[in-house]
mmCIF file of C-alpha atoms in Angstrom:
data_model
loop_
_atom_site.group_PDB
_atom_site.id
_atom_site.type_symbol
_atom_site.label_atom_id
_atom_site.label_comp_id
_atom_site.label_asym_id
_atom_site.label_seq_id
_atom_site.Cartn_x
_atom_site.Cartn_y
_atom_site.Cartn_z
ATOM 1 C CA UNK A 653 144.129 -95.369 132.230
ATOM 2 C CA UNK A 654 144.740 -96.415 135.809
ATOM 3 C CA UNK A 655 148.221 -96.787 137.178
ATOM 4 C CA UNK A 656 149.394 -100.273 138.117
ATOM 5 C CA UNK A 657 149.633 -99.129 141.726
ATOM 6 C CA UNK A 658 145.971 -98.104 141.717
ATOM 7 C CA UNK A 659 144.941 -101.386 140.099
ATOM 8 C CA UNK A 660 146.875 -103.390 142.695
ATOM 9 C CA UNK A 661 145.471 -101.437 145.637
ATOM 10 C CA UNK A 662 141.829 -101.589 144.493
ATOM 11 C CA UNK A 663 142.076 -105.276 143.646
ATOM 12 C CA UNK A 664 143.556 -105.956 147.062
ATOM 13 C CA UNK A 665 140.468 -104.441 148.704
ATOM 14 C CA UNK A 666 138.088 -106.893 146.976
ATOM 15 C CA UNK A 667 138.233 -109.408 149.885
ATOM 16 C CA UNK A 668 137.421 -106.605 152.347
ATOM 17 C CA UNK A 669 134.437 -105.551 150.236
ATOM 18 C CA UNK A 670 133.278 -109.160 149.981
ATOM 19 C CA UNK A 671 133.545 -109.491 153.760
ATOM 20 C CA UNK A 672 131.547 -106.289 154.308
ATOM 21 C CA UNK A 673 128.825 -107.540 152.000
ATOM 22 C CA UNK A 674 125.653 -105.523 151.331
ATOM 23 C CA UNK A 675 126.212 -103.754 154.671
ATOM 24 C CA UNK A 676 128.673 -101.609 152.736
ATOM 25 C CA UNK A 677 126.060 -100.420 150.266
ATOM 26 C CA UNK A 678 123.415 -100.111 152.987
ATOM 27 C CA UNK A 679 125.707 -97.654 154.791
ATOM 28 C CA UNK A 680 126.372 -95.879 151.481
ATOM 29 C CA UNK A 681 122.707 -95.405 150.606
ATOM 30 C CA UNK A 682 121.750 -94.364 154.137
ATOM 31 C CA UNK A 683 124.566 -91.822 154.153
ATOM 32 C CA UNK A 684 123.862 -90.431 150.701
ATOM 33 C CA UNK A 685 120.098 -90.126 151.118
ATOM 34 C CA UNK A 686 120.595 -88.493 154.506
ATOM 35 C CA UNK A 687 123.005 -85.879 153.144
ATOM 36 C CA UNK A 688 121.265 -85.489 149.778
ATOM 37 C CA UNK A 689 117.551 -86.116 150.385
ATOM 38 C CA UNK A 690 116.707 -84.678 146.958
ATOM 39 C CA UNK A 691 117.930 -87.988 145.522
ATOM 40 C CA UNK A 692 114.916 -89.706 147.102
ATOM 41 C CA UNK A 693 113.020 -88.338 144.093
ATOM 42 C CA UNK A 694 115.199 -90.547 141.880
ATOM 43 C CA UNK A 695 115.979 -93.736 143.786
ATOM 44 C CA UNK A 696 113.268 -96.381 144.197
ATOM 45 C CA UNK A 697 112.893 -96.446 147.981
ATOM 46 C CA UNK A 698 110.910 -99.690 147.811
ATOM 47 C CA UNK A 699 114.006 -101.403 146.418
ATOM 48 C CA UNK A 700 115.966 -99.772 149.230
ATOM 49 C CA UNK A 701 113.672 -101.270 151.849
ATOM 50 C CA UNK A 702 113.700 -104.714 150.250
ATOM 51 C CA UNK A 703 117.482 -104.664 149.968
ATOM 52 C CA UNK A 704 117.496 -105.568 146.272
ATOM 53 C CA UNK A 705 119.055 -102.278 145.148
ATOM 54 C CA UNK A 706 121.727 -102.500 147.828
ATOM 55 C CA UNK A 707 122.563 -106.057 146.805
ATOM 56 C CA UNK A 708 122.793 -105.007 143.148
ATOM 57 C CA UNK A 709 125.160 -102.133 143.952
ATOM 58 C CA UNK A 710 127.297 -104.368 146.167
ATOM 59 C CA UNK A 711 127.644 -106.884 143.331
ATOM 60 C CA UNK A 712 128.651 -104.066 140.982
ATOM 61 C CA UNK A 713 131.271 -102.647 143.364
ATOM 62 C CA UNK A 714 132.702 -106.053 144.151
ATOM 63 C CA UNK A 715 132.742 -106.953 140.468
ATOM 64 C CA UNK A 716 134.600 -103.755 139.645
ATOM 65 C CA UNK A 717 137.209 -104.321 142.350
ATOM 66 C CA UNK A 718 137.725 -107.920 141.264
ATOM 67 C CA UNK A 719 138.038 -107.132 137.544
ATOM 68 C CA UNK A 720 139.579 -103.688 137.591
ATOM 69 C CA UNK A 721 142.526 -104.751 135.456
ATOM 70 C CA UNK A 722 140.118 -105.981 132.768
ATOM 71 C CA UNK A 723 137.228 -103.528 132.589
ATOM 72 C CA UNK A 724 136.154 -105.033 129.243
ATOM 73 C CA UNK A 725 134.555 -107.862 131.242
ATOM 74 C CA UNK A 726 132.225 -105.320 132.858
ATOM 75 C CA UNK A 727 130.997 -103.628 129.678
ATOM 76 C CA UNK A 728 127.721 -105.630 129.421
ATOM 77 C CA UNK A 729 126.894 -104.595 132.993
ATOM 78 C CA UNK A 730 127.882 -101.010 132.214
ATOM 79 C CA UNK A 731 125.489 -100.958 129.260
ATOM 80 C CA UNK A 732 122.603 -102.331 131.318
ATOM 81 C CA UNK A 733 123.129 -99.740 134.075
ATOM 82 C CA UNK A 734 123.724 -96.877 131.634
ATOM 83 C CA UNK A 735 120.461 -97.618 129.837
ATOM 84 C CA UNK A 736 118.594 -97.626 133.163
ATOM 85 C CA UNK A 737 120.291 -94.387 134.226
ATOM 86 C CA UNK A 738 119.066 -92.552 131.144
ATOM 87 C CA UNK A 739 115.466 -93.335 132.090
ATOM 88 C CA UNK A 740 116.212 -91.650 135.427
ATOM 89 C CA UNK A 741 117.940 -88.770 133.597
ATOM 90 C CA UNK A 742 121.078 -89.164 135.706
ATOM 91 C CA UNK A 743 123.557 -86.286 135.323
ATOM 92 C CA UNK A 744 127.335 -85.954 135.577
ATOM 93 C CA UNK A 745 126.916 -83.872 138.741
ATOM 94 C CA UNK A 746 125.110 -86.736 140.451
ATOM 95 C CA UNK A 747 128.089 -88.998 139.802
ATOM 96 C CA UNK A 748 130.167 -86.581 141.878
ATOM 97 C CA UNK A 749 127.690 -86.905 144.750
ATOM 98 C CA UNK A 750 127.734 -90.697 144.536
ATOM 99 C CA UNK A 751 131.544 -90.748 144.420
ATOM 100 C CA UNK A 752 131.949 -88.595 147.494
ATOM 101 C CA UNK A 753 129.639 -90.809 149.558
ATOM 102 C CA UNK A 754 131.198 -94.025 148.262
ATOM 103 C CA UNK A 755 134.669 -92.890 149.313
ATOM 104 C CA UNK A 756 133.350 -91.709 152.677
ATOM 105 C CA UNK A 757 131.655 -95.078 153.199
ATOM 106 C CA UNK A 758 134.856 -97.008 152.471
ATOM 107 C CA UNK A 759 136.725 -94.732 154.873
ATOM 108 C CA UNK A 760 134.131 -94.941 157.650
ATOM 109 C CA UNK A 761 133.601 -98.710 157.512
ATOM 110 C CA UNK A 762 137.095 -99.924 156.690
ATOM 111 C CA UNK A 763 139.527 -97.167 157.705
ATOM 112 C CA UNK A 764 141.926 -98.421 155.016
ATOM 113 C CA UNK A 765 144.249 -95.413 154.951
ATOM 114 C CA UNK A 766 144.702 -92.548 152.519
ATOM 115 C CA UNK A 767 146.496 -94.584 149.854
ATOM 116 C CA UNK A 768 143.443 -96.840 149.448
ATOM 117 C CA UNK A 769 141.033 -93.892 149.432
ATOM 118 C CA UNK A 770 143.126 -92.170 146.760
ATOM 119 C CA UNK A 771 143.244 -95.344 144.671
ATOM 120 C CA UNK A 772 139.469 -95.777 144.885
ATOM 121 C CA UNK A 773 138.975 -92.112 144.002
ATOM 122 C CA UNK A 774 141.009 -92.631 140.831
ATOM 123 C CA UNK A 775 139.230 -95.894 140.022
ATOM 124 C CA UNK A 776 135.784 -94.428 140.633
ATOM 125 C CA UNK A 777 136.678 -91.411 138.497
ATOM 126 C CA UNK A 778 137.487 -93.694 135.578
ATOM 127 C CA UNK A 779 134.297 -95.717 135.999
ATOM 128 C CA UNK A 780 132.187 -92.570 136.329
ATOM 129 C CA UNK A 781 133.710 -91.243 133.115
ATOM 130 C CA UNK A 782 132.809 -94.493 131.328
ATOM 131 C CA UNK A 783 129.196 -94.189 132.489
ATOM 132 C CA UNK A 784 128.875 -90.453 131.831
ATOM 133 C CA UNK A 785 130.305 -90.861 128.326
ATOM 134 C CA UNK A 786 128.049 -93.790 127.450
ATOM 135 C CA UNK A 787 124.946 -92.151 128.901
ATOM 136 C CA UNK A 788 125.609 -88.939 126.999
ATOM 137 C CA UNK A 789 125.867 -91.011 123.817
ATOM 138 C CA UNK A 790 122.454 -92.519 124.570
ATOM 139 C CA UNK A 791 120.920 -89.124 125.369
ATOM 140 C CA UNK A 792 122.257 -87.606 122.151
ATOM 141 C CA UNK A 793 121.282 -90.583 120.004
ATOM 142 C CA UNK A 794 117.736 -90.548 121.360
ATOM 143 C CA UNK A 795 117.086 -86.822 121.054
ATOM 144 C CA UNK A 796 118.582 -86.684 117.550
ATOM 145 C CA UNK A 797 116.076 -89.222 116.182
ATOM 146 C CA UNK A 798 112.719 -88.248 114.757
ATOM 147 C CA UNK A 799 110.326 -87.903 117.679
ATOM 148 C CA UNK A 800 113.149 -88.074 120.216
ATOM 149 C CA UNK A 801 113.771 -85.958 123.288
ATOM 150 C CA UNK A 802 116.054 -85.546 126.309
ATOM 151 C CA UNK A 803 114.770 -85.398 129.857
ATOM 152 C CA UNK A 804 111.033 -85.884 130.278
ATOM 153 C CA UNK A 805 108.134 -85.107 127.964
ATOM 154 C CA UNK A 806 104.470 -84.647 128.771
ATOM 155 C CA UNK A 807 102.071 -87.360 127.608
ATOM 156 C CA UNK A 808 98.353 -87.891 128.156
ATOM 157 C CA UNK A 809 96.541 -91.155 128.732
ATOM 158 C CA UNK A 810 94.311 -91.869 125.734
ATOM 159 C CA UNK A 811 93.341 -95.448 126.623
ATOM 160 C CA UNK A 812 93.143 -97.476 129.830
ATOM 161 C CA UNK A 813 92.422 -101.145 129.152
ATOM 162 C CA UNK A 814 91.893 -103.959 131.662
ATOM 163 C CA UNK A 815 93.897 -106.954 130.400
ATOM 164 C CA UNK A 816 93.275 -109.307 133.353
ATOM 165 C CA UNK A 817 92.319 -109.251 137.018
ATOM 166 C CA UNK A 818 95.683 -107.695 137.869
ATOM 167 C CA UNK A 819 97.094 -106.170 134.649
ATOM 168 C CA UNK A 820 95.921 -102.905 133.070
ATOM 169 C CA UNK A 821 97.332 -101.267 129.937
ATOM 170 C CA UNK A 822 97.886 -97.525 129.546
ATOM 171 C CA UNK A 823 98.305 -95.947 126.117
ATOM 172 C CA UNK A 824 100.083 -92.573 126.068
ATOM 173 C CA UNK A 825 100.111 -89.928 123.338
ATOM 174 C CA UNK A 826 102.342 -86.821 123.459
ATOM 175 C CA UNK A 827 100.574 -83.619 124.502
ATOM 176 C CA UNK A 828 102.413 -81.734 121.741
ATOM 177 C CA UNK A 829 100.850 -84.090 119.127
ATOM 178 C CA UNK A 830 104.251 -84.659 117.489
ATOM 179 C CA UNK A 831 105.704 -88.059 116.638
ATOM 180 C CA UNK A 832 107.447 -90.226 119.222
ATOM 181 C CA UNK A 833 110.816 -91.915 118.868
ATOM 182 C CA UNK A 834 110.815 -95.605 118.025
ATOM 183 C CA UNK A 835 112.181 -98.400 120.176
ATOM 184 C CA UNK A 836 113.321 -101.988 120.005
ATOM 185 C CA UNK A 837 110.703 -104.518 121.157
ATOM 186 C CA UNK A 838 111.663 -105.509 124.696
ATOM 187 C CA UNK A 839 112.723 -102.029 125.830
ATOM 188 C CA UNK A 840 110.986 -99.923 128.505
ATOM 189 C CA UNK A 841 110.020 -96.327 129.212
ATOM 190 C CA UNK A 842 110.482 -94.377 132.420
ATOM 191 C CA UNK A 843 107.359 -92.851 133.969
ATOM 192 C CA UNK A 844 107.547 -90.037 136.548
ATOM 193 C CA UNK A 845 104.695 -90.048 139.053
ATOM 194 C CA UNK A 846 103.857 -87.305 141.535
ATOM 195 C CA UNK A 847 101.006 -87.179 144.029
ATOM 196 C CA UNK A 848 100.113 -85.475 147.292
ATOM 197 C CA UNK A 849 99.923 -89.008 148.680
ATOM 198 C CA UNK A 850 103.621 -89.633 147.969
ATOM 199 C CA UNK A 851 106.498 -88.586 150.187
ATOM 200 C CA UNK A 852 108.698 -88.353 147.098
ATOM 201 C CA UNK A 853 108.479 -88.524 143.329
ATOM 202 C CA UNK A 854 108.223 -92.109 142.136
ATOM 203 C CA UNK A 855 110.035 -93.134 138.933
ATOM 204 C CA UNK A 856 109.431 -96.542 137.443
ATOM 205 C CA UNK A 857 110.430 -98.356 134.276
ATOM 206 C CA UNK A 858 107.724 -100.390 132.545
ATOM 207 C CA UNK A 859 108.250 -102.547 129.465
ATOM 208 C CA UNK A 860 106.553 -101.350 126.326
ATOM 209 C CA UNK A 861 103.906 -103.918 125.439
ATOM 210 C CA UNK A 862 103.109 -103.124 121.806
ATOM 211 C CA UNK A 863 104.954 -102.784 118.508
ATOM 212 C CA UNK A 864 106.410 -99.323 117.744
ATOM 213 C CA UNK A 865 104.052 -97.086 115.759
ATOM 214 C CA UNK A 866 105.629 -93.610 115.958
ATOM 215 C CA UNK A 867 102.531 -92.128 117.596
ATOM 216 C CA UNK A 868 101.908 -93.686 121.008
ATOM 217 C CA UNK A 869 103.407 -95.875 123.719
ATOM 218 C CA UNK A 870 101.676 -98.653 125.636
ATOM 219 C CA UNK A 871 102.674 -100.106 128.979
ATOM 220 C CA UNK A 872 100.838 -102.857 130.849
ATOM 221 C CA UNK A 873 101.127 -102.720 134.617
ATOM 222 C CA UNK A 874 100.409 -105.350 137.244
ATOM 223 C CA UNK A 875 98.820 -104.049 140.420
ATOM 224 C CA UNK A 876 101.151 -105.171 143.202
ATOM 225 C CA UNK A 877 99.722 -105.484 146.722
ATOM 226 C CA UNK A 878 102.275 -103.107 148.197
ATOM 227 C CA UNK A 879 103.208 -101.311 144.974
ATOM 228 C CA UNK A 880 103.090 -97.546 145.431
ATOM 229 C CA UNK A 881 103.415 -96.777 141.729
ATOM 230 C CA UNK A 882 101.294 -99.629 140.359
ATOM 231 C CA UNK A 883 98.404 -98.909 142.724
ATOM 232 C CA UNK A 884 98.564 -95.223 141.855
ATOM 233 C CA UNK A 885 98.411 -96.015 138.153
ATOM 234 C CA UNK A 886 95.522 -98.453 138.530
ATOM 235 C CA UNK A 887 93.484 -96.328 140.930
ATOM 236 C CA UNK A 888 94.339 -92.711 140.153
ATOM 237 C CA UNK A 889 95.580 -92.385 136.550
ATOM 238 C CA UNK A 890 92.746 -92.261 134.035
ATOM 239 C CA UNK A 891 92.075 -91.295 130.432
ATOM 240 C CA UNK A 892 92.839 -87.605 129.972
ATOM 241 C CA UNK A 893 95.430 -87.435 132.757
ATOM 242 C CA UNK A 894 98.980 -86.296 132.012
ATOM 243 C CA UNK A 895 102.286 -87.878 133.021
ATOM 244 C CA UNK A 896 105.950 -87.227 132.315
ATOM 245 C CA UNK A 897 107.822 -89.905 130.378
ATOM 246 C CA UNK A 898 111.498 -90.499 129.682
ATOM 247 C CA UNK A 899 112.376 -91.852 126.248
ATOM 248 C CA UNK A 900 112.563 -95.623 125.626
ATOM 249 C CA UNK A 901 115.713 -97.383 126.807
ATOM 250 C CA UNK A 902 117.009 -100.810 127.760
ATOM 251 C CA UNK A 903 119.491 -103.441 126.606
ATOM 252 C CA UNK A 904 117.008 -106.332 126.406
ATOM 253 C CA UNK A 905 115.428 -106.441 122.974
ATOM 254 C CA UNK A 906 114.708 -108.647 120.011
ATOM 255 C CA UNK A 907 117.722 -109.361 117.771
ATOM 256 C CA UNK A 908 116.673 -112.628 116.117
ATOM 257 C CA UNK A 909 116.547 -112.760 112.320
ATOM 258 C CA UNK A 910 113.184 -113.643 110.667
ATOM 259 C CA UNK A 911 114.487 -117.003 109.435
ATOM 260 C CA UNK A 912 115.515 -118.194 112.915
ATOM 261 C CA UNK A 913 113.024 -119.967 115.210
ATOM 262 C CA UNK A 914 112.144 -118.002 118.324
ATOM 263 C CA UNK A 915 110.557 -118.840 121.681
ATOM 264 C CA UNK A 916 108.956 -116.109 123.801
ATOM 265 C CA UNK A 917 108.560 -117.340 127.380
ATOM 266 C CA UNK A 918 106.898 -115.476 130.249
ATOM 267 C CA UNK A 919 105.105 -115.707 133.556
ATOM 268 C CA UNK A 920 102.691 -113.187 135.008
ATOM 269 C CA UNK A 921 103.388 -109.597 134.012
ATOM 270 C CA UNK A 922 106.604 -110.764 132.356
ATOM 271 C CA UNK A 923 104.317 -111.135 129.360
ATOM 272 C CA UNK A 924 104.652 -107.407 128.571
ATOM 273 C CA UNK A 925 107.986 -107.285 126.665
ATOM 274 C CA UNK A 926 107.052 -110.559 124.995
ATOM 275 C CA UNK A 927 103.855 -108.951 123.661
ATOM 276 C CA UNK A 928 105.902 -106.116 122.141
ATOM 277 C CA UNK A 929 108.113 -108.683 120.428
ATOM 278 C CA UNK A 930 105.212 -110.773 119.169
ATOM 279 C CA UNK A 931 103.260 -107.781 117.866
ATOM 280 C CA UNK A 932 106.407 -106.553 116.094
ATOM 281 C CA UNK A 933 107.209 -109.809 114.283
ATOM 282 C CA UNK A 934 103.742 -111.175 113.484
ATOM 283 C CA UNK A 935 103.397 -111.561 109.752
ATOM 284 C CA UNK A 936 107.102 -110.972 109.034
ATOM 285 C CA UNK A 937 108.844 -113.771 110.940
ATOM 286 C CA UNK A 938 109.117 -116.743 108.582
ATOM 287 C CA UNK A 939 110.473 -119.271 111.084
ATOM 288 C CA UNK A 940 108.416 -120.877 113.863
ATOM 289 C CA UNK A 941 107.349 -118.646 116.784
ATOM 290 C CA UNK A 942 106.751 -120.486 120.061
ATOM 291 C CA UNK A 943 104.725 -118.644 122.713
ATOM 292 C CA UNK A 944 105.000 -120.085 126.239
ATOM 293 C CA UNK A 945 103.200 -118.416 129.131
ATOM 294 C CA UNK A 946 102.472 -119.312 132.755
ATOM 295 C CA UNK A 947 99.717 -117.739 134.864
ATOM 296 C CA UNK A 948 97.796 -118.539 138.021
ATOM 297 C CA UNK A 949 94.546 -118.986 136.074
ATOM 298 C CA UNK A 950 92.624 -117.595 133.104
ATOM 299 C CA UNK A 951 91.440 -114.553 135.072
ATOM 300 C CA UNK A 952 95.045 -113.516 135.626
ATOM 301 C CA UNK A 953 96.117 -114.365 132.082
ATOM 302 C CA UNK A 954 96.934 -111.040 130.445
ATOM 303 C CA UNK A 955 96.138 -110.429 126.733
ATOM 304 C CA UNK A 956 94.312 -113.765 126.544
ATOM 305 C CA UNK A 957 91.850 -112.649 123.847
ATOM 306 C CA UNK A 958 94.536 -110.944 121.774
ATOM 307 C CA UNK A 959 96.757 -114.018 121.917
ATOM 308 C CA UNK A 960 93.908 -116.220 120.741
ATOM 309 C CA UNK A 961 93.347 -113.813 117.855
ATOM 310 C CA UNK A 962 97.039 -113.783 116.917
ATOM 311 C CA UNK A 963 97.222 -117.574 117.071
ATOM 312 C CA UNK A 964 94.303 -117.809 114.642
ATOM 313 C CA UNK A 965 95.890 -115.290 112.273
ATOM 314 C CA UNK A 966 99.534 -116.441 112.386
ATOM 315 C CA UNK A 967 100.162 -119.881 110.903
ATOM 316 C CA UNK A 968 103.663 -120.242 112.356
ATOM 317 C CA UNK A 969 102.683 -119.217 115.912
ATOM 318 C CA UNK A 970 102.443 -122.076 118.424
ATOM 319 C CA UNK A 971 100.914 -121.171 121.793
ATOM 320 C CA UNK A 972 101.421 -123.138 125.027
ATOM 321 C CA UNK A 973 99.812 -122.103 128.325
ATOM 322 C CA UNK A 974 100.385 -123.356 131.867
ATOM 323 C CA UNK A 975 98.017 -122.569 134.762
ATOM 324 C CA UNK A 976 98.668 -123.181 138.444
ATOM 325 C CA UNK A 977 94.940 -123.693 138.986
ATOM 326 C CA UNK A 978 92.673 -125.968 136.958
ATOM 327 C CA UNK A 979 90.564 -123.941 134.547
ATOM 328 C CA UNK A 980 87.934 -125.204 132.111
ATOM 329 C CA UNK A 981 87.755 -121.900 130.221
ATOM 330 C CA UNK A 982 90.850 -122.445 128.104
ATOM 331 C CA UNK A 983 93.038 -125.356 127.049
ATOM 332 C CA UNK A 984 96.154 -125.405 129.186
ATOM 333 C CA UNK A 985 98.869 -127.489 130.774
ATOM 334 C CA UNK A 986 99.027 -127.774 134.565
ATOM 335 C CA UNK A 987 101.535 -126.344 137.002
ATOM 336 C CA UNK A 988 104.857 -124.709 136.195
ATOM 337 C CA UNK A 989 106.318 -124.488 132.723
ATOM 338 C CA UNK A 990 107.838 -127.878 131.933
ATOM 339 C CA UNK A 991 109.761 -127.734 128.681
ATOM 340 C CA UNK A 992 109.970 -131.509 128.510
ATOM 341 C CA UNK A 993 106.221 -131.533 127.842
ATOM 342 C CA UNK A 994 106.843 -129.851 124.472
ATOM 343 C CA UNK A 995 110.308 -131.239 123.859
ATOM 344 C CA UNK A 996 109.393 -132.648 120.440
ATOM 345 C CA UNK A 997 107.902 -129.338 119.225
ATOM 346 C CA UNK A 998 110.987 -127.122 119.390
ATOM 347 C CA UNK A 999 114.369 -127.246 117.661
ATOM 348 C CA UNK A 1000 116.510 -126.687 120.745
ATOM 349 C CA UNK A 1001 119.724 -126.251 118.755
ATOM 350 C CA UNK A 1002 118.502 -123.490 116.432
ATOM 351 C CA UNK A 1003 115.884 -121.548 118.443
ATOM 352 C CA UNK A 1004 116.542 -118.232 120.210
ATOM 353 C CA UNK A 1005 114.898 -117.986 123.640
ATOM 354 C CA UNK A 1006 113.650 -114.765 125.257
ATOM 355 C CA UNK A 1007 112.024 -114.817 128.667
ATOM 356 C CA UNK A 1008 110.826 -112.548 131.436
ATOM 357 C CA UNK A 1009 109.060 -112.983 134.760
ATOM 358 C CA UNK A 1010 109.816 -113.433 138.472
ATOM 359 C CA UNK A 1011 113.451 -114.318 139.171
ATOM 360 C CA UNK A 1012 112.591 -117.780 140.522
ATOM 361 C CA UNK A 1013 110.609 -118.494 137.352
ATOM 362 C CA UNK A 1014 113.475 -117.367 135.109
ATOM 363 C CA UNK A 1015 115.949 -119.497 137.048
ATOM 364 C CA UNK A 1016 113.564 -122.417 136.551
ATOM 365 C CA UNK A 1017 113.427 -121.771 132.789
ATOM 366 C CA UNK A 1018 117.163 -121.147 132.391
ATOM 367 C CA UNK A 1019 117.998 -124.403 134.186
ATOM 368 C CA UNK A 1020 115.713 -126.353 131.847
ATOM 369 C CA UNK A 1021 117.096 -124.687 128.724
ATOM 370 C CA UNK A 1022 120.683 -125.492 129.682
ATOM 371 C CA UNK A 1023 119.689 -129.080 130.497
ATOM 372 C CA UNK A 1024 118.178 -129.348 127.014
ATOM 373 C CA UNK A 1025 121.493 -128.299 125.499
ATOM 374 C CA UNK A 1026 120.606 -124.719 124.545
ATOM 375 C CA UNK A 1027 123.756 -122.616 124.205
ATOM 376 C CA UNK A 1028 124.040 -119.556 126.451
ATOM 377 C CA UNK A 1029 124.297 -117.205 123.465
ATOM 378 C CA UNK A 1030 120.710 -118.151 122.539
ATOM 379 C CA UNK A 1031 119.344 -117.333 126.005
ATOM 380 C CA UNK A 1032 118.117 -113.752 126.583
ATOM 381 C CA UNK A 1033 116.255 -112.498 129.639
ATOM 382 C CA UNK A 1034 115.105 -109.403 131.475
ATOM 383 C CA UNK A 1035 114.712 -108.819 135.221
ATOM 384 C CA UNK A 1036 112.155 -106.331 136.489
ATOM 385 C CA UNK A 1037 113.930 -104.166 139.072
ATOM 386 C CA UNK A 1038 117.641 -104.537 139.921
ATOM 387 C CA UNK A 1039 119.359 -107.005 137.604
ATOM 388 C CA UNK A 1040 120.225 -110.500 138.785
ATOM 389 C CA UNK A 1041 122.420 -113.064 137.053
ATOM 390 C CA UNK A 1042 120.614 -116.354 136.506
#
């Protein structure tokens, strides 16, 4: 437990951290990656360049300073970060590196005096212990399950399937031919990519896009114009190639009971965790299943044929599609998802809502759900990349 003096000192620095803004975490990352360049093989440098990772860390640091006397408030954030860390295989030793550069950054930018540095060292030590303990629990729980492992494991690509103009699925089977650990629909796996064309190893997390089967994993990846990893997967990873995977992780997953109505809402490649959920519950979910998806057009509509098949086979599945561009190939609504267009079809008081897609899209959906009276405990979402609060 922290002393009251430490709590008071750290909390008093919250306004200084707020004033520094993301410049604080920019200095931190620049310092750490300069002194410890081996960490470039772990951190997503694209998120560094865009500033999204720095913003996410700033929000975490500021949140910790502001709520240090009530760390229970931060536990949902801790769980989200801890899950992500296990897909990077973060170690206790790396927390020491991070701590040393965080304290140095506070000292160099703020010159707050030794008492503040000592208080932050104590506070960071407690937080690091919380993360290390939780992450070790996840590591142990995963490797103790049938088909589980710690670290990375070699898999080979056994299928590569074009799902749309921009989305391709990859199915992986373990090289050792043993079983693979299960997962909760909505979770992701970490993939470790290395190439002579890369300056550093690239690690990415991609949502699993199929129901668990104990034998293989499937991810479905959108080719991004400037995406180092996605372009490498689309252009250079083929059937027969091997990759290293971290075990499934993530705190966004299906929890709805079969007798509760559910709505699965997505845009673009946000369809991937929704597909895992739908494939997992088809035939067993007794309540209505509402499938809402937005795409630019039918050519960019991932899993279109499979969704048509599932709609024909599943009597309680209702599918709604929105396209930005007019398309005569498939029945669809126009423009952005407008929940008022299907207002009479959904029980807004009893349905659980899961959604994934670009942040602007999810903000658009969340705003509509709240306006329709949906309670926050029925709203579940996942951000690709650093987490953002909607």
